mmCIF file of C-alpha atoms in Angstrom:
data_model
loop_
_atom_site.group_PDB
_atom_site.id
_atom_site.type_symbol
_atom_site.label_atom_id
_atom_site.label_comp_id
_atom_site.label_asym_id
_atom_site.label_seq_id
_atom_site.Cartn_x
_atom_site.Cartn_y
_atom_site.Cartn_z
ATOM 1 C CA MET A 1387 -4.884 1.161 -18.730
ATOM 2 C CA GLU A 1388 -4.546 4.887 -17.930
ATOM 3 C CA LEU A 1389 -3.031 5.577 -21.352
ATOM 4 C CA LEU A 1390 -5.784 3.591 -23.065
ATOM 5 C CA LEU A 1391 -8.469 5.650 -21.319
ATOM 6 C CA VAL A 1392 -6.800 8.938 -22.241
ATOM 7 C CA LEU A 1393 -6.435 7.765 -25.859
ATOM 8 C CA LEU A 1394 -10.121 6.851 -26.046
ATOM 9 C CA TRP A 1395 -11.035 10.255 -24.623
ATOM 10 C CA ARG A 1396 -8.778 12.083 -27.106
ATOM 11 C CA PHE A 1397 -9.976 10.043 -30.089
ATOM 12 C CA TRP A 1398 -13.565 10.889 -29.122
ATOM 13 C CA PHE A 1399 -12.550 14.563 -29.110
ATOM 14 C CA ARG A 1400 -10.937 14.017 -32.557
ATOM 15 C CA ARG A 1401 -14.165 12.448 -33.828
ATOM 16 C CA ASN A 1402 -16.249 15.377 -32.514
ATOM 17 C CA ARG A 1403 -14.022 17.852 -34.346
ATOM 18 C CA ALA A 1404 -14.580 15.928 -37.558
ATOM 19 C CA VAL A 1405 -18.348 15.870 -37.023
ATOM 20 C CA HIS A 1406 -18.398 19.642 -36.567
ATOM 21 C CA SER A 1407 -16.161 20.257 -39.592
ATOM 22 C CA ALA A 1408 -13.148 21.382 -37.551
ATOM 23 C CA PRO A 1409 -9.662 20.566 -38.844
ATOM 24 C CA LEU A 1410 -8.992 16.868 -38.283
ATOM 25 C CA LEU A 1411 -6.237 16.074 -35.811
ATOM 26 C CA SER A 1412 -3.652 13.577 -37.038
ATOM 27 C CA VAL A 1413 -3.294 10.215 -35.299
ATOM 28 C CA GLU A 1414 0.292 11.112 -34.393
ATOM 29 C CA ASP A 1415 -0.783 14.358 -32.732
ATOM 30 C CA THR A 1416 -3.581 12.564 -30.897
ATOM 31 C CA VAL A 1417 -1.269 9.892 -29.505
ATOM 32 C CA GLY A 1418 1.439 12.401 -28.630
ATOM 33 C CA TRP A 1419 -1.027 14.669 -26.825
ATOM 34 C CA SER A 1420 -2.384 11.703 -24.854
ATOM 35 C CA GLU A 1421 1.067 10.619 -23.732
ATOM 36 C CA ARG A 1422 1.994 14.168 -22.637
ATOM 37 C CA PHE A 1423 -1.314 14.628 -20.848
ATOM 38 C CA LEU A 1424 -0.867 11.395 -18.898
ATOM 39 C CA VAL A 1425 2.686 12.320 -17.853
ATOM 40 C CA ASP A 1426 1.500 15.738 -16.648
ATOM 41 C CA PHE A 1427 -1.463 14.193 -14.836
ATOM 42 C CA GLN A 1428 0.655 11.599 -13.037
ATOM 43 C CA ALA A 1429 3.101 14.309 -11.977
ATOM 44 C CA ALA A 1430 0.271 16.439 -10.600
ATOM 45 C CA VAL A 1431 -1.470 13.854 -8.446
ATOM 46 C CA ALA A 1432 -0.128 12.828 -5.062
ATOM 47 C CA VAL A 1433 1.967 9.662 -5.121
ATOM 48 C CA PRO A 1434 3.690 7.897 -2.258
ATOM 49 C CA SER A 1435 7.386 8.388 -1.819
ATOM 50 C CA VAL A 1436 8.917 4.941 -1.680
ATOM 51 C CA ARG A 1437 12.223 3.892 -0.216
ATOM 52 C CA CYS A 1438 13.578 0.503 -1.198
ATOM 53 C CA ASP A 1439 16.184 0.387 1.550
ATOM 54 C CA LEU A 1440 16.984 -2.909 3.249
ATOM 55 C CA VAL A 1441 19.629 -1.666 5.698
ATOM 56 C CA VAL A 1442 17.165 -0.991 8.547
ATOM 57 C CA GLU A 1443 17.918 -3.720 11.085
ATOM 58 C CA ARG A 1444 15.526 -2.768 13.880
ATOM 59 C CA TRP A 1445 12.350 -0.790 14.337
ATOM 60 C CA LEU A 1446 12.788 2.976 14.476
ATOM 61 C CA ALA A 1447 10.159 5.417 15.676
ATOM 62 C CA PRO A 1448 8.634 7.760 13.093
ATOM 63 C CA SER A 1449 9.296 11.492 13.154
ATOM 64 C CA PRO A 1450 7.090 13.672 15.371
ATOM 65 C CA GLY A 1451 3.706 14.191 13.767
ATOM 66 C CA TRP A 1452 3.923 10.900 11.872
ATOM 67 C CA VAL A 1453 2.691 7.405 12.657
ATOM 68 C CA LYS A 1454 4.193 4.165 11.430
ATOM 69 C CA ILE A 1455 2.314 1.120 10.149
ATOM 70 C CA ASN A 1456 4.084 -2.232 10.234
ATOM 71 C CA SER A 1457 2.361 -5.154 8.549
ATOM 72 C CA ASP A 1458 3.036 -8.825 7.885
ATOM 73 C CA VAL A 1459 1.319 -12.081 6.934
ATOM 74 C CA ALA A 1460 1.688 -15.643 8.193
ATOM 75 C CA VAL A 1461 0.555 -18.585 6.069
ATOM 76 C CA ASP A 1462 -0.841 -21.883 7.348
ATOM 77 C CA VAL A 1463 -0.653 -24.103 4.265
ATOM 78 C CA ARG A 1464 -2.225 -27.140 5.925
ATOM 79 C CA SER A 1465 -5.301 -25.263 7.128
ATOM 80 C CA ARG A 1466 -5.332 -22.943 4.095
ATOM 81 C CA ARG A 1467 -5.452 -19.784 6.195
ATOM 82 C CA LEU A 1468 -3.699 -16.434 6.253
ATOM 83 C CA GLY A 1469 -3.056 -14.546 9.478
ATOM 84 C CA PHE A 1470 -2.400 -10.824 9.215
ATOM 85 C CA GLY A 1471 -0.585 -8.586 11.630
ATOM 86 C CA VAL A 1472 -0.877 -4.806 11.595
ATOM 87 C CA VAL A 1473 0.440 -2.431 14.255
ATOM 88 C CA ILE A 1474 0.335 1.377 14.203
ATOM 89 C CA ARG A 1475 2.672 3.291 16.512
ATOM 90 C CA GLY A 1476 3.515 6.925 17.158
ATOM 91 C CA CYS A 1477 6.808 8.775 17.592
ATOM 92 C CA THR A 1478 7.173 7.631 21.221
ATOM 93 C CA GLY A 1479 6.866 3.986 20.207
ATOM 94 C CA LYS A 1480 3.467 3.698 21.889
ATOM 95 C CA VAL A 1481 1.000 1.346 20.218
ATOM 96 C CA LEU A 1482 -2.028 3.203 18.905
ATOM 97 C CA VAL A 1483 -3.765 0.102 17.588
ATOM 98 C CA SER A 1484 -3.011 -3.490 16.615
ATOM 99 C CA TYR A 1485 -5.033 -5.665 14.268
ATOM 100 C CA THR A 1486 -4.983 -9.443 13.785
ATOM 101 C CA PRO A 1487 -7.527 -10.501 11.141
ATOM 102 C CA LEU A 1488 -7.744 -14.011 9.740
ATOM 103 C CA LEU A 1489 -8.562 -14.930 6.146
ATOM 104 C CA LEU A 1490 -9.605 -18.365 4.933
ATOM 105 C CA GLY A 1491 -7.871 -19.247 1.684
ATOM 106 C CA LEU A 1492 -4.377 -19.703 0.342
ATOM 107 C CA PHE A 1493 -2.514 -17.140 -1.724
ATOM 108 C CA SER A 1494 1.084 -16.421 -2.627
ATOM 109 C CA SER A 1495 3.214 -14.708 0.005
ATOM 110 C CA ASP A 1496 3.416 -11.511 -2.081
ATOM 111 C CA ILE A 1497 -0.371 -11.313 -2.371
ATOM 112 C CA GLY A 1498 -0.635 -11.853 1.375
ATOM 113 C CA GLU A 1499 1.935 -9.122 2.074
ATOM 114 C CA ALA A 1500 0.111 -6.717 -0.241
ATOM 115 C CA LEU A 1501 -3.197 -7.476 1.485
ATOM 116 C CA ALA A 1502 -1.553 -6.791 4.865
ATOM 117 C CA ILE A 1503 -0.430 -3.349 3.661
ATOM 118 C CA LEU A 1504 -3.928 -2.666 2.313
ATOM 119 C CA LEU A 1505 -5.495 -3.620 5.643
ATOM 120 C CA GLY A 1506 -3.091 -1.347 7.489
ATOM 121 C CA LEU A 1507 -3.888 1.651 5.308
ATOM 122 C CA ARG A 1508 -7.634 1.116 5.609
ATOM 123 C CA LEU A 1509 -7.252 0.943 9.378
ATOM 124 C CA ALA A 1510 -5.290 4.211 9.359
ATOM 125 C CA ILE A 1511 -8.024 5.874 7.293
ATOM 126 C CA ASP A 1512 -10.687 4.640 9.717
ATOM 127 C CA MET A 1513 -8.689 6.206 12.559
ATOM 128 C CA GLY A 1514 -8.350 9.527 10.749
ATOM 129 C CA LEU A 1515 -4.556 9.338 10.484
ATOM 130 C CA SER A 1516 -3.104 11.469 7.708
ATOM 131 C CA THR A 1517 0.705 11.439 7.920
ATOM 132 C CA VAL A 1518 1.790 7.836 7.684
ATOM 133 C CA CYS A 1519 4.812 5.737 6.852
ATOM 134 C CA VAL A 1520 4.338 2.062 6.031
ATOM 135 C CA GLU A 1521 6.995 -0.575 6.605
ATOM 136 C CA SER A 1522 6.980 -4.121 5.248
ATOM 137 C CA ASP A 1523 9.631 -6.826 5.006
ATOM 138 C CA ALA A 1524 8.238 -7.772 1.562
ATOM 139 C CA ALA A 1525 10.850 -6.043 -0.602
ATOM 140 C CA SER A 1526 9.327 -7.194 -3.901
ATOM 141 C CA VAL A 1527 5.919 -5.726 -3.011
ATOM 142 C CA VAL A 1528 7.431 -2.381 -2.006
ATOM 143 C CA LYS A 1529 9.467 -2.380 -5.232
ATOM 144 C CA GLN A 1530 6.294 -2.820 -7.289
ATOM 145 C CA LEU A 1531 4.629 0.000 -5.376
ATOM 146 C CA SER A 1532 7.688 2.117 -6.108
ATOM 147 C CA SER A 1533 7.429 1.552 -9.860
ATOM 148 C CA ARG A 1534 3.692 2.338 -9.830
ATOM 149 C CA VAL A 1535 3.394 0.033 -12.842
ATOM 150 C CA THR A 1536 0.735 -2.536 -12.050
ATOM 151 C CA SER A 1537 -0.966 -5.260 -14.046
ATOM 152 C CA CYS A 1538 -4.296 -7.054 -14.249
ATOM 153 C CA SER A 1539 -2.910 -9.906 -12.155
ATOM 154 C CA ASP A 1540 -4.252 -10.644 -8.673
ATOM 155 C CA ILE A 1541 -1.428 -8.770 -6.967
ATOM 156 C CA GLY A 1542 -1.621 -5.958 -9.519
ATOM 157 C CA LEU A 1543 -5.242 -5.319 -8.623
ATOM 158 C CA ILE A 1544 -4.382 -5.218 -4.908
ATOM 159 C CA LEU A 1545 -1.519 -2.794 -5.558
ATOM 160 C CA ASP A 1546 -3.949 -0.618 -7.518
ATOM 161 C CA ASP A 1547 -6.213 -0.600 -4.458
ATOM 162 C CA ILE A 1548 -3.281 0.425 -2.258
ATOM 163 C CA LEU A 1549 -2.236 3.284 -4.550
ATOM 164 C CA SER A 1550 -5.835 4.477 -4.863
ATOM 165 C CA LEU A 1551 -5.802 5.212 -1.114
ATOM 166 C CA VAL A 1552 -2.976 7.763 -1.415
ATOM 167 C CA VAL A 1553 -5.462 10.621 -1.771
ATOM 168 C CA ASN A 1554 -6.716 9.938 1.768
ATOM 169 C CA PHE A 1555 -3.389 11.019 3.313
ATOM 170 C CA ALA A 1556 -1.588 14.326 3.639
ATOM 171 C CA ASP A 1557 1.692 12.432 3.332
ATOM 172 C CA LEU A 1558 2.401 8.735 2.843
ATOM 173 C CA SER A 1559 5.584 6.751 2.364
ATOM 174 C CA PHE A 1560 6.430 3.079 1.930
ATOM 175 C CA SER A 1561 9.676 1.396 3.001
ATOM 176 C CA SER A 1562 11.001 -2.133 2.901
ATOM 177 C CA VAL A 1563 12.857 -3.305 5.992
ATOM 178 C CA ARG A 1564 14.393 -6.465 7.321
ATOM 179 C CA ARG A 1565 12.332 -8.932 9.346
ATOM 180 C CA SER A 1566 14.220 -7.831 12.470
ATOM 181 C CA ALA A 1567 12.629 -4.381 12.083
ATOM 182 C CA ASN A 1568 9.170 -5.904 11.664
ATOM 183 C CA ILE A 1569 9.039 -8.319 14.603
ATOM 184 C CA VAL A 1570 5.830 -7.043 16.207
ATOM 185 C CA ALA A 1571 3.830 -7.254 12.985
ATOM 186 C CA HIS A 1572 5.241 -10.732 12.336
ATOM 187 C CA GLY A 1573 4.269 -11.827 15.839
ATOM 188 C CA LEU A 1574 0.761 -10.456 15.368
ATOM 189 C CA ALA A 1575 0.380 -12.387 12.109
ATOM 190 C CA LYS A 1576 1.397 -15.601 13.881
ATOM 191 C CA PHE A 1577 -0.980 -14.752 16.723
ATOM 192 C CA ALA A 1578 -3.859 -14.366 14.256
ATOM 193 C CA LEU A 1579 -3.401 -17.969 13.107
ATOM 194 C CA SER A 1580 -3.605 -19.448 16.568
ATOM 195 C CA HIS A 1581 -6.063 -17.344 18.556
ATOM 196 C CA GLN A 1582 -9.762 -16.553 18.438
ATOM 197 C CA PRO A 1583 -11.404 -14.153 18.363
ATOM 198 C CA VAL A 1584 -9.242 -11.827 16.320
ATOM 199 C CA GLY A 1585 -9.751 -8.128 15.848
ATOM 200 C CA VAL A 1586 -8.678 -4.619 16.744
ATOM 201 C CA ARG A 1587 -6.931 -3.760 20.017
ATOM 202 C CA LEU A 1588 -6.755 -0.072 20.830
ATOM 203 C CA GLY A 1589 -3.524 0.959 22.511
ATOM 204 C CA SER A 1590 -2.217 -2.562 23.056
ATOM 205 C CA VAL A 1591 -0.866 -5.794 21.626
ATOM 206 C CA PRO A 1592 -1.258 -9.352 22.947
ATOM 207 C CA ASN A 1593 0.690 -9.913 26.170
ATOM 208 C CA SER A 1594 3.135 -12.197 24.373
ATOM 209 C CA LEU A 1595 4.363 -9.224 22.323
ATOM 210 C CA ALA A 1596 4.413 -6.535 25.016
ATOM 211 C CA LEU A 1597 8.133 -6.965 25.744
ATOM 212 C CA VAL A 1598 8.959 -6.784 22.038
ATOM 213 C CA VAL A 1599 7.140 -3.449 21.783
ATOM 214 C CA LEU A 1600 9.002 -2.227 24.863
ATOM 215 C CA ASP A 1601 12.345 -3.228 23.359
ATOM 216 C CA ASP A 1602 11.456 -1.499 20.073
ATOM 217 C CA SER A 1603 10.648 1.674 21.999
ATOM 218 C CA ARG A 1604 13.995 1.972 23.736
ATOM 219 C CA GLY A 1605 15.549 5.308 22.799
ATOM 220 C CA CYS A 1606 12.232 6.843 21.772
ATOM 221 C CA PRO A 1607 11.420 10.255 23.324
#
């Protein structure tokens, strides 16, 4: 889509040159210029650094000055509902905010995982956080974010939304981790399916997950 837009722009420039009796650019030059322009543009804009590493077995605190978003989704097929879990924590392991929204409907697990990441980033923007790392146990979603090649499919449109938020952060990274490093977010997603009302909790998680957060935080400064 980006290349198509650049091509249309360049062909309009080519047409204007012809209208004003300037030397006509060849089609080959027009296409080549468009491809080079797009490569230069993509290199110039901020893009998330993405790690596709699955060796992380447990939650690790972010570096000082950073916050970490963990997200997950739980699916209730019978009731056709999705529960989302988002938790944002600082370098000491302390919970800054947790979020347990509920969505009526039924989507694929990858779409649900992508939506969970999107919700987490929007929450971080609302809180004014600018240096953020995102962790998800959805390796395929993180891999697609890494390639930055999306499609017009449902998940492609959501990934486009995620990548469009990059400009709101001073630094942003995505990592895939094992479920054992994403336990709090998974527990929050399950909680969202079974409790009402759901919403944002500043500085805390449901009592059932407090010990998990404490265990995650062992060894943090």
